[in-house]
GROMACS .gro file of C-alpha atoms in nm:
model
  356
    1UNK     CA    1   9.146  -4.757   3.662
    2UNK     CA    2   8.973  -4.527   3.449
    3UNK     CA    3   8.611  -4.603   3.270
    4UNK     CA    4   8.474  -4.501   2.936
    5UNK     CA    5   8.214  -4.577   2.722
    6UNK     CA    6   8.236  -4.815   2.480
    7UNK     CA    7   8.273  -4.680   2.137
    8UNK     CA    8   7.825  -4.486   2.150
    9UNK     CA    9   7.696  -4.707   2.409
   10UNK     CA   10   7.601  -4.628   2.769
   11UNK     CA   11   7.816  -4.899   2.881
   12UNK     CA   12   8.125  -4.786   3.104
   13UNK     CA   13   8.431  -5.009   3.187
   14UNK     CA   14   8.788  -4.999   3.218
   15UNK     CA   15   9.037  -4.874   3.004
   16UNK     CA   16   9.251  -5.242   3.109
   17UNK     CA   17   9.062  -5.457   3.070
   18UNK     CA   18   9.232  -5.879   3.225
   19UNK     CA   19   9.275  -6.142   2.877
   20UNK     CA   20   9.218  -6.547   2.966
   21UNK     CA   21   9.418  -6.686   2.671
   22UNK     CA   22   9.623  -6.831   2.957
   23UNK     CA   23   9.369  -6.926   3.170
   24UNK     CA   24   9.376  -7.321   3.164
   25UNK     CA   25   9.626  -7.426   2.840
   26UNK     CA   26   9.426  -7.743   2.688
   27UNK     CA   27   9.356  -7.857   2.315
   28UNK     CA   28   9.671  -7.698   2.170
   29UNK     CA   29   9.672  -7.336   2.385
   30UNK     CA   30   9.951  -7.485   2.531
   31UNK     CA   31  10.167  -7.229   2.535
   32UNK     CA   32   9.992  -6.887   2.622
   33UNK     CA   33  10.068  -7.053   2.985
   34UNK     CA   34   9.882  -7.276   3.257
   35UNK     CA   35   9.655  -7.095   3.488
   36UNK     CA   36   9.416  -7.324   3.687
   37UNK     CA   37   9.160  -7.187   3.895
   38UNK     CA   38   9.295  -7.162   4.170
   39UNK     CA   39   9.562  -6.891   4.089
   40UNK     CA   40   9.280  -6.802   3.803
   41UNK     CA   41   9.019  -6.686   4.097
   42UNK     CA   42   9.365  -6.562   4.281
   43UNK     CA   43   9.455  -6.270   3.944
   44UNK     CA   44   9.031  -6.194   3.907
   45UNK     CA   45   9.123  -6.082   4.255
   46UNK     CA   46   9.370  -5.833   4.202
   47UNK     CA   47   9.184  -5.747   3.875
   48UNK     CA   48   8.936  -5.628   4.081
   49UNK     CA   49   9.081  -5.480   4.326
   50UNK     CA   50   9.312  -5.280   4.080
   51UNK     CA   51   8.935  -5.180   3.996
   52UNK     CA   52   8.941  -5.404   3.626
   53UNK     CA   53   8.617  -5.495   3.653
   54UNK     CA   54   8.566  -5.647   3.316
   55UNK     CA   55   8.746  -6.023   3.171
   56UNK     CA   56   8.811  -6.095   2.834
   57UNK     CA   57   8.789  -6.486   2.648
   58UNK     CA   58   8.587  -6.727   2.417
   59UNK     CA   59   8.525  -6.974   2.263
   60UNK     CA   60   8.864  -7.083   2.111
   61UNK     CA   61   8.999  -7.069   2.390
   62UNK     CA   62   9.191  -7.417   2.485
   63UNK     CA   63   8.842  -7.528   2.280
   64UNK     CA   64   8.606  -7.385   2.571
   65UNK     CA   65   8.823  -7.497   2.889
   66UNK     CA   66   8.902  -7.129   2.956
   67UNK     CA   67   8.546  -7.029   2.976
   68UNK     CA   68   8.523  -7.330   3.195
   69UNK     CA   69   8.791  -7.165   3.387
   70UNK     CA   70   8.628  -6.789   3.401
   71UNK     CA   71   8.357  -6.907   3.554
   72UNK     CA   72   8.485  -7.096   3.810
   73UNK     CA   73   8.716  -6.785   3.918
   74UNK     CA   74   8.381  -6.501   3.960
   75UNK     CA   75   8.171  -6.791   4.115
   76UNK     CA   76   7.917  -6.564   4.361
   77UNK     CA   77   8.068  -6.253   4.201
   78UNK     CA   78   7.889  -6.266   3.926
   79UNK     CA   79   7.765  -5.866   4.013
   80UNK     CA   80   8.090  -5.786   4.012
   81UNK     CA   81   8.221  -5.808   3.653
   82UNK     CA   82   8.180  -5.761   3.332
   83UNK     CA   83   8.182  -6.056   3.114
   84UNK     CA   84   8.295  -6.132   2.741
   85UNK     CA   85   8.307  -6.466   2.510
   86UNK     CA   86   8.371  -6.496   2.123
   87UNK     CA   87   8.286  -6.773   1.824
   88UNK     CA   88   8.337  -6.770   1.503
   89UNK     CA   89   8.671  -7.046   1.495
   90UNK     CA   90   8.562  -7.369   1.345
   91UNK     CA   91   8.616  -7.640   1.726
   92UNK     CA   92   8.487  -7.965   1.487
   93UNK     CA   93   8.386  -8.178   1.206
   94UNK     CA   94   8.087  -7.995   1.189
   95UNK     CA   95   7.991  -7.813   0.896
   96UNK     CA   96   7.790  -7.530   1.082
   97UNK     CA   97   8.056  -7.600   1.406
   98UNK     CA   98   8.217  -7.217   1.290
   99UNK     CA   99   8.131  -6.888   1.126
  100UNK     CA  100   7.910  -6.650   1.249
  101UNK     CA  101   7.590  -6.760   1.130
  102UNK     CA  102   7.220  -6.793   1.313
  103UNK     CA  103   7.316  -7.134   1.399
  104UNK     CA  104   7.668  -7.156   1.459
  105UNK     CA  105   7.625  -6.808   1.722
  106UNK     CA  106   7.244  -6.973   1.849
  107UNK     CA  107   7.434  -7.219   1.951
  108UNK     CA  108   7.799  -7.071   2.100
  109UNK     CA  109   7.658  -6.889   2.296
  110UNK     CA  110   7.451  -7.161   2.489
  111UNK     CA  111   7.744  -7.414   2.589
  112UNK     CA  112   7.956  -7.033   2.702
  113UNK     CA  113   7.707  -6.884   2.880
  114UNK     CA  114   7.709  -7.276   3.051
  115UNK     CA  115   8.120  -7.267   3.090
  116UNK     CA  116   8.113  -6.934   3.196
  117UNK     CA  117   7.746  -7.077   3.524
  118UNK     CA  118   7.542  -6.788   3.325
  119UNK     CA  119   7.325  -6.698   3.199
  120UNK     CA  120   7.421  -6.403   3.002
  121UNK     CA  121   7.733  -6.185   2.878
  122UNK     CA  122   7.767  -5.836   2.861
  123UNK     CA  123   7.940  -5.869   2.542
  124UNK     CA  124   7.959  -6.093   2.256
  125UNK     CA  125   8.218  -6.110   1.970
  126UNK     CA  126   8.196  -6.244   1.601
  127UNK     CA  127   8.563  -6.307   1.623
  128UNK     CA  128   8.656  -6.300   1.249
  129UNK     CA  129   8.471  -6.222   0.941
  130UNK     CA  130   8.237  -6.523   0.769
  131UNK     CA  131   8.201  -6.391   0.418
  132UNK     CA  132   8.025  -6.717   0.319
  133UNK     CA  133   7.720  -6.620   0.578
  134UNK     CA  134   7.487  -6.297   0.430
  135UNK     CA  135   7.583  -5.997   0.703
  136UNK     CA  136   7.149  -6.006   0.726
  137UNK     CA  137   7.168  -6.337   0.878
  138UNK     CA  138   7.500  -6.192   1.168
  139UNK     CA  139   7.376  -5.878   1.253
  140UNK     CA  140   6.954  -6.033   1.307
  141UNK     CA  141   7.121  -6.323   1.519
  142UNK     CA  142   7.308  -6.035   1.722
  143UNK     CA  143   7.070  -5.814   1.718
  144UNK     CA  144   6.750  -6.153   1.925
  145UNK     CA  145   7.019  -6.251   2.135
  146UNK     CA  146   6.943  -5.906   2.296
  147UNK     CA  147   6.720  -5.900   2.299
  148UNK     CA  148   6.669  -6.222   2.482
  149UNK     CA  149   6.887  -6.152   2.723
  150UNK     CA  150   7.080  -6.379   2.702
  151UNK     CA  151   7.393  -6.074   2.538
  152UNK     CA  152   7.387  -5.653   2.667
  153UNK     CA  153   7.638  -5.584   2.389
  154UNK     CA  154   7.781  -5.687   2.064
  155UNK     CA  155   8.065  -5.670   1.858
  156UNK     CA  156   8.400  -5.785   1.651
  157UNK     CA  157   8.698  -5.887   1.537
  158UNK     CA  158   8.960  -5.924   1.320
  159UNK     CA  159   8.717  -5.717   1.006
  160UNK     CA  160   8.865  -5.487   0.757
  161UNK     CA  161   8.722  -5.166   0.781
  162UNK     CA  162   8.485  -5.208   0.460
  163UNK     CA  163   8.341  -5.530   0.669
  164UNK     CA  164   8.293  -5.274   0.915
  165UNK     CA  165   8.145  -5.026   0.781
  166UNK     CA  166   7.892  -5.297   0.612
  167UNK     CA  167   7.837  -5.425   0.919
  168UNK     CA  168   7.767  -5.118   1.040
  169UNK     CA  169   7.544  -5.001   0.865
  170UNK     CA  170   7.332  -5.306   0.750
  171UNK     CA  171   7.247  -5.291   1.159
  172UNK     CA  172   7.140  -4.921   1.026
  173UNK     CA  173   6.967  -4.898   0.808
  174UNK     CA  174   6.777  -5.224   0.899
  175UNK     CA  175   6.627  -5.136   1.181
  176UNK     CA  176   6.866  -5.375   1.385
  177UNK     CA  177   7.137  -5.330   1.662
  178UNK     CA  178   7.511  -5.268   1.552
  179UNK     CA  179   7.761  -5.382   1.710
  180UNK     CA  180   7.957  -5.166   2.034
  181UNK     CA  181   8.290  -5.245   1.915
  182UNK     CA  182   8.572  -5.384   1.700
  183UNK     CA  183   8.803  -5.644   1.891
  184UNK     CA  184   9.217  -5.531   1.652
  185UNK     CA  185   9.563  -5.710   1.674
  186UNK     CA  186   9.729  -5.339   1.715
  187UNK     CA  187  10.074  -5.312   1.889
  188UNK     CA  188  10.396  -5.028   1.885
  189UNK     CA  189  10.542  -5.290   1.568
  190UNK     CA  190  10.201  -5.373   1.450
  191UNK     CA  191  10.000  -5.083   1.352
  192UNK     CA  192   9.817  -5.184   0.994
  193UNK     CA  193   9.499  -5.081   1.192
  194UNK     CA  194   9.532  -4.783   1.110
  195UNK     CA  195   9.508  -4.747   0.810
  196UNK     CA  196   9.136  -4.858   0.810
  197UNK     CA  197   8.992  -5.024   1.089
  198UNK     CA  198   9.092  -4.721   1.368
  199UNK     CA  199   9.008  -4.433   1.154
  200UNK     CA  200   8.646  -4.547   1.028
  201UNK     CA  201   8.541  -4.715   1.404
  202UNK     CA  202   8.571  -4.463   1.608
  203UNK     CA  203   8.356  -4.269   1.261
  204UNK     CA  204   8.084  -4.546   1.285
  205UNK     CA  205   8.033  -4.518   1.669
  206UNK     CA  206   8.208  -4.802   1.763
  207UNK     CA  207   8.507  -4.860   2.034
  208UNK     CA  208   8.816  -5.012   1.949
  209UNK     CA  209   8.944  -5.236   2.171
  210UNK     CA  210   9.284  -5.395   2.161
  211UNK     CA  211   9.351  -5.765   2.167
  212UNK     CA  212   9.727  -5.838   2.266
  213UNK     CA  213   9.880  -5.505   2.261
  214UNK     CA  214  10.254  -5.691   2.302
  215UNK     CA  215  10.263  -5.902   1.986
  216UNK     CA  216  10.166  -6.201   2.141
  217UNK     CA  217  10.485  -6.207   2.375
  218UNK     CA  218  10.714  -6.014   2.101
  219UNK     CA  219  10.706  -5.762   2.333
  220UNK     CA  220  10.727  -5.928   2.564
  221UNK     CA  221  11.118  -5.810   2.675
  222UNK     CA  222  11.227  -6.115   2.723
  223UNK     CA  223  11.333  -6.142   2.290
  224UNK     CA  224  11.554  -5.925   2.034
  225UNK     CA  225  11.888  -5.871   1.818
  226UNK     CA  226  12.096  -6.199   1.985
  227UNK     CA  227  11.733  -6.314   2.212
  228UNK     CA  228  11.559  -6.592   2.182
  229UNK     CA  229  11.255  -6.674   2.267
  230UNK     CA  230  11.211  -6.962   2.603
  231UNK     CA  231  11.097  -7.208   2.594
  232UNK     CA  232  10.816  -7.167   2.848
  233UNK     CA  233  10.722  -6.831   2.660
  234UNK     CA  234  10.390  -6.849   2.373
  235UNK     CA  235  10.701  -6.732   2.100
  236UNK     CA  236  10.957  -7.003   2.224
  237UNK     CA  237  10.680  -7.318   2.246
  238UNK     CA  238  10.546  -7.318   1.881
  239UNK     CA  239  10.293  -7.093   1.861
  240UNK     CA  240  10.285  -6.907   1.571
  241UNK     CA  241  10.097  -6.612   1.500
  242UNK     CA  242  10.150  -6.348   1.459
  243UNK     CA  243  10.332  -6.274   1.091
  244UNK     CA  244  10.600  -6.077   1.110
  245UNK     CA  245  10.696  -5.834   0.744
  246UNK     CA  246  11.057  -5.724   0.891
  247UNK     CA  247  11.197  -5.870   1.157
  248UNK     CA  248  11.500  -5.566   1.144
  249UNK     CA  249  11.183  -5.373   1.239
  250UNK     CA  250  11.061  -5.537   1.481
  251UNK     CA  251  11.403  -5.515   1.650
  252UNK     CA  252  11.482  -5.152   1.593
  253UNK     CA  253  11.061  -5.057   1.743
  254UNK     CA  254  11.204  -5.333   2.049
  255UNK     CA  255  11.480  -5.089   2.104
  256UNK     CA  256  11.284  -4.797   2.081
  257UNK     CA  257  11.084  -4.909   2.414
  258UNK     CA  258  11.331  -5.048   2.597
  259UNK     CA  259  11.546  -4.674   2.534
  260UNK     CA  260  11.207  -4.532   2.725
  261UNK     CA  261  11.152  -4.799   2.984
  262UNK     CA  262  11.497  -4.752   3.114
  263UNK     CA  263  11.444  -4.387   3.174
  264UNK     CA  264  11.113  -4.459   3.398
  265UNK     CA  265  11.255  -4.785   3.516
  266UNK     CA  266  10.982  -4.993   3.410
  267UNK     CA  267  11.028  -5.270   3.166
  268UNK     CA  268  10.919  -5.359   2.728
  269UNK     CA  269  10.596  -5.467   2.805
  270UNK     CA  270  10.519  -5.152   3.052
  271UNK     CA  271  10.631  -4.962   2.766
  272UNK     CA  272  10.445  -5.149   2.479
  273UNK     CA  273  10.115  -5.112   2.704
  274UNK     CA  274  10.169  -4.727   2.803
  275UNK     CA  275  10.204  -4.669   2.408
  276UNK     CA  276   9.935  -4.781   2.310
  277UNK     CA  277   9.653  -4.689   2.601
  278UNK     CA  278   9.735  -4.359   2.450
  279UNK     CA  279   9.719  -4.366   2.082
  280UNK     CA  280   9.486  -4.155   1.896
  281UNK     CA  281   9.109  -4.387   1.865
  282UNK     CA  282   9.170  -4.622   2.076
  283UNK     CA  283   9.010  -4.775   2.403
  284UNK     CA  284   9.064  -5.030   2.627
  285UNK     CA  285   9.316  -5.267   2.549
  286UNK     CA  286   9.243  -5.607   2.663
  287UNK     CA  287   9.626  -5.740   2.915
  288UNK     CA  288   9.738  -6.094   2.937
  289UNK     CA  289   9.957  -6.214   3.237
  290UNK     CA  290  10.093  -6.627   3.265
  291UNK     CA  291  10.136  -6.464   3.666
  292UNK     CA  292  10.071  -6.244   3.944
  293UNK     CA  293  10.339  -6.040   3.910
  294UNK     CA  294  10.351  -5.989   3.556
  295UNK     CA  295   9.965  -5.943   3.607
  296UNK     CA  296  10.093  -5.656   3.892
  297UNK     CA  297  10.374  -5.460   3.681
  298UNK     CA  298  10.080  -5.492   3.348
  299UNK     CA  299   9.851  -5.275   3.572
  300UNK     CA  300  10.124  -5.082   3.712
  301UNK     CA  301  10.171  -4.940   3.336
  302UNK     CA  302   9.909  -4.765   3.382
  303UNK     CA  303  10.027  -4.528   3.580
  304UNK     CA  304  10.343  -4.443   3.323
  305UNK     CA  305  10.343  -4.124   3.159
  306UNK     CA  306  10.550  -4.106   2.873
  307UNK     CA  307  10.666  -3.794   2.756
  308UNK     CA  308  10.560  -3.636   2.389
  309UNK     CA  309  10.902  -3.734   2.310
  310UNK     CA  310  10.920  -4.102   2.423
  311UNK     CA  311  10.604  -4.132   2.196
  312UNK     CA  312  10.747  -3.999   1.936
  313UNK     CA  313  11.067  -4.161   2.034
  314UNK     CA  314  10.830  -4.495   1.984
  315UNK     CA  315  10.607  -4.410   1.672
  316UNK     CA  316  10.934  -4.270   1.488
  317UNK     CA  317  11.008  -4.630   1.443
  318UNK     CA  318  10.763  -4.820   1.377
  319UNK     CA  319  10.514  -4.558   1.176
  320UNK     CA  320  10.322  -4.804   0.857
  321UNK     CA  321  10.426  -4.706   0.494
  322UNK     CA  322  10.203  -4.485   0.325
  323UNK     CA  323  10.024  -4.629   0.167
  324UNK     CA  324   9.816  -4.469  -0.114
  325UNK     CA  325   9.523  -4.350  -0.053
  326UNK     CA  326   9.732  -4.253   0.243
  327UNK     CA  327  10.065  -4.109   0.119
  328UNK     CA  328   9.854  -3.877  -0.178
  329UNK     CA  329   9.590  -3.706   0.094
  330UNK     CA  330   9.933  -3.699   0.313
  331UNK     CA  331  10.061  -3.536   0.033
  332UNK     CA  332   9.775  -3.298  -0.108
  333UNK     CA  333   9.439  -3.253   0.095
  334UNK     CA  334   9.562  -3.337   0.473
  335UNK     CA  335   9.298  -3.058   0.564
  336UNK     CA  336   9.077  -3.257   0.432
  337UNK     CA  337   9.096  -3.545   0.679
  338UNK     CA  338   8.870  -3.637   0.997
  339UNK     CA  339   8.965  -3.567   1.290
  340UNK     CA  340   8.974  -3.976   1.295
  341UNK     CA  341   9.228  -3.956   1.087
  342UNK     CA  342   9.473  -3.643   1.066
  343UNK     CA  343   9.691  -3.808   1.313
  344UNK     CA  344   9.852  -4.053   1.121
  345UNK     CA  345   9.797  -3.884   0.802
  346UNK     CA  346  10.076  -3.655   1.024
  347UNK     CA  347  10.292  -3.945   1.005
  348UNK     CA  348  10.293  -3.977   0.686
  349UNK     CA  349  10.409  -3.713   0.541
  350UNK     CA  350  10.650  -3.695   0.824
  351UNK     CA  351  10.777  -4.037   0.664
  352UNK     CA  352  10.754  -3.809   0.227
  353UNK     CA  353  11.019  -3.613   0.419
  354UNK     CA  354  10.677  -3.345   0.397
  355UNK     CA  355  10.571  -3.015   0.599
  356UNK     CA  356  10.238  -3.072   0.720
   0.00000   0.00000   0.00000
């Protein structure tokens, strides 16, 4: 397994991180999986054997039960693993039980640490943007958690480009500790992060960690034009996310993934993981599995090497529309782009039929 620095920090993390949304499968998360403690231990064993020593969770997943299952799975080997968790989603009726306020963050971290059976997290995320809380309050609170030893680093998730930049600039200007990473949704079908989030993070020295590269089950190989999601999958079990703008485009992406998969005797999920991990500005990706077989297949995708033609085949059918100001910049000032954004601008010129 390859290890990379997470953003502009000294934290070395594996390129693949094991996500735990399938752990427990309770409290509204039944459609995501039902991995209990014994099976979770086996999956941690498999991950560690493959060099994956980082595990991602959140207080949202099964409303804390996923953290409990993960905590049991790593018991006795805390020093071997890197742990992340998150807070921000409203989990109860208390108006302060959610968001990026000091009261919620400080309460949430203590509860997460207790459920995970540890006294610190290696990485802690603000799970969503909270426009009702001053950014200074959030930044100061996370800085204090680092200084107190409860967390080593912090990050944000599901922010917009301007919110990411504003958060970073306030932390940097005020002498606080800036976030080192963002966790964002990015798949072969959903590439909106290329407009702002991926290049902005790279320019700021913030690592981009990708959640759900398979589109919350859309790219599991069981969905297509003439294939309905089975009931024992997230998409067949009533899971509401993600929003799909154009289903025909989704099917074209699945077709391309299927064609490339056939070239490698691989599965559609394996090719989706491979394509995402090799994209510009992408840091580690969070993989997830419902059972040991799926996990082993996910891990095996790391060694798949796509040809440039195969990579471009998938890229061409899923390229985002060149929305303003991107079409204007690609048309008139491509050479003025930064290295972080030029790959995307070059794609827009192809969409517009312009030779770069």
